[in-house]
PDB file of C-alpha atoms in Angstrom:
ATOM      1  CA  MET Z   1     -40.314  58.347 112.472  1.00 81.00           C
ATOM      2  CA  PRO Z   2     -37.779  61.102 111.709  1.00 88.00           C
ATOM      3  CA  PHE Z   3     -34.152  60.239 111.096  1.00 91.00           C
ATOM      4  CA  TRP Z   4     -32.872  61.985 114.181  1.00 93.00           C
ATOM      5  CA  GLN Z   5     -35.263  60.083 116.432  1.00 93.00           C
ATOM      6  CA  ARG Z   6     -34.260  56.734 114.990  1.00 94.00           C
ATOM      7  CA  LEU Z   7     -30.686  57.683 115.424  1.00 95.00           C
ATOM      8  CA  ALA Z   8     -31.061  58.737 119.042  1.00 96.00           C
ATOM      9  CA  ILE Z   9     -33.001  55.563 119.973  1.00 96.00           C
ATOM     10  CA  THR Z  10     -30.421  53.354 118.146  1.00 96.00           C
ATOM     11  CA  ILE Z  11     -27.522  54.946 119.969  1.00 96.00           C
ATOM     12  CA  LEU Z  12     -29.287  54.582 123.306  1.00 97.00           C
ATOM     13  CA  ALA Z  13     -29.899  50.927 122.560  1.00 96.00           C
ATOM     14  CA  MET Z  14     -26.357  50.369 121.614  1.00 96.00           C
ATOM     15  CA  LEU Z  15     -24.989  51.995 124.797  1.00 95.00           C
ATOM     16  CA  ALA Z  16     -27.501  50.119 126.981  1.00 96.00           C
ATOM     17  CA  ALA Z  17     -26.682  46.763 125.453  1.00 96.00           C
ATOM     18  CA  SER Z  18     -22.953  47.379 125.792  1.00 94.00           C
ATOM     19  CA  PHE Z  19     -23.210  48.569 129.362  1.00 94.00           C
ATOM     20  CA  ILE Z  20     -25.446  45.616 130.465  1.00 96.00           C
ATOM     21  CA  LEU Z  21     -23.162  43.091 128.836  1.00 95.00           C
ATOM     22  CA  GLY Z  22     -20.112  44.830 130.424  1.00 94.00           C
ATOM     23  CA  VAL Z  23     -21.801  44.440 133.876  1.00 95.00           C
ATOM     24  CA  PHE Z  24     -22.415  40.716 133.239  1.00 96.00           C
ATOM     25  CA  TRP Z  25     -18.946  40.163 131.878  1.00 95.00           C
ATOM     26  CA  ARG Z  26     -17.372  41.846 134.901  1.00 96.00           C
ATOM     27  CA  SER Z  27     -19.467  39.864 137.386  1.00 96.00           C
ATOM     28  CA  ILE Z  28     -18.550  36.514 135.626  1.00 96.00           C
ATOM     29  CA  PHE Z  29     -14.853  37.015 134.768  1.00 96.00           C
ATOM     30  CA  ASN Z  30     -13.893  39.852 137.105  1.00 96.00           C
ATOM     31  CA  ILE Z  31     -12.193  41.803 134.399  1.00 94.00           C
ATOM     32  CA  PRO Z  32     -13.433  44.674 132.212  1.00 93.00           C
ATOM     33  CA  LEU Z  33     -15.156  43.825 128.910  1.00 92.00           C
ATOM     34  CA  PRO Z  34     -12.680  44.313 125.970  1.00 93.00           C
ATOM     35  CA  SER Z  35     -13.580  47.303 123.880  1.00 93.00           C
ATOM     36  CA  TYR Z  36     -13.794  45.420 120.629  1.00 95.00           C
ATOM     37  CA  LEU Z  37     -16.377  43.096 122.187  1.00 94.00           C
ATOM     38  CA  ALA Z  38     -18.395  46.080 123.430  1.00 93.00           C
ATOM     39  CA  GLY Z  39     -18.307  47.506 119.784  1.00 93.00           C
ATOM     40  CA  ILE Z  40     -19.404  44.199 118.326  1.00 95.00           C
ATOM     41  CA  ILE Z  41     -22.335  43.919 120.802  1.00 95.00           C
ATOM     42  CA  GLY Z  42     -23.264  47.566 120.099  1.00 94.00           C
ATOM     43  CA  GLY Z  43     -23.256  47.057 116.356  1.00 95.00           C
ATOM     44  CA  LEU Z  44     -25.158  43.824 116.407  1.00 96.00           C
ATOM     45  CA  THR Z  45     -27.741  45.593 118.661  1.00 96.00           C
ATOM     46  CA  ALA Z  46     -27.984  48.614 116.322  1.00 96.00           C
ATOM     47  CA  LEU Z  47     -28.878  46.657 113.229  1.00 96.00           C
ATOM     48  CA  PRO Z  48     -32.236  45.104 114.308  1.00 96.00           C
ATOM     49  CA  VAL Z  49     -33.196  48.189 116.340  1.00 96.00           C
ATOM     50  CA  TRP Z  50     -32.611  50.454 113.293  1.00 95.00           C
ATOM     51  CA  GLU Z  51     -34.581  48.154 110.972  1.00 95.00           C
ATOM     52  CA  PHE Z  52     -37.411  47.853 113.462  1.00 95.00           C
ATOM     53  CA  LEU Z  53     -37.672  51.637 113.864  1.00 93.00           C
ATOM     54  CA  LYS Z  54     -37.680  52.138 110.042  1.00 91.00           C
ATOM     55  CA  ARG Z  55     -40.864  50.052 109.925  1.00 90.00           C
ATOM     56  CA  ILE Z  56     -42.714  52.053 112.429  1.00 86.00           C
ATOM     57  CA  LYS Z  57     -45.121  54.361 110.751  1.00 75.00           C
ATOM     58  CA  PRO Z  58     -47.435  56.946 112.326  1.00 73.00           C
ATOM     59  CA  LYS Z  59     -50.980  55.713 112.593  1.00 71.00           C
ATOM     60  CA  ALA Z  60     -53.470  57.196 110.205  1.00 65.00           C
ATOM     61  CA  LYS Z  61     -56.096  59.336 111.924  1.00 68.00           C
ATOM     62  CA  LYS Z  62     -59.539  57.960 111.537  1.00 68.00           C
ATOM     63  CA  LEU Z  63     -62.166  60.537 110.432  1.00 62.00           C
ATOM     64  CA  ASP Z  64     -65.201  60.275 112.601  1.00 61.00           C
ATOM     65  CA  ALA Z  65     -68.494  61.236 111.047  1.00 59.00           C
ATOM     66  CA  ASP Z  66     -71.048  62.589 113.442  1.00 55.00           C
ATOM     67  CA  PRO Z  67     -74.525  60.975 112.835  1.00 56.00           C
TER      68      PRO Z  67
END
C-alpha cells in the first residue's frame, strides 16, 4: 500500500476515534473533551492502524493455465 494511502487512512482513523470519544465524553460528563486527551486518543489509535496497514500487501495474481 502506498505511503499516501496509509497516511490518509491513519489520519481518518485518528479523527474518527477522537470524534467518537468526544461524543461519549460529552454525553457522560456534559463538558467538552480536553484537547490533550483527544490528542492522546488520536495518537494511540494511529499506532496500531499504521502498523496494520504496513502489513497489508497486494495479493499476487494467479496465473491460470488454460487446459
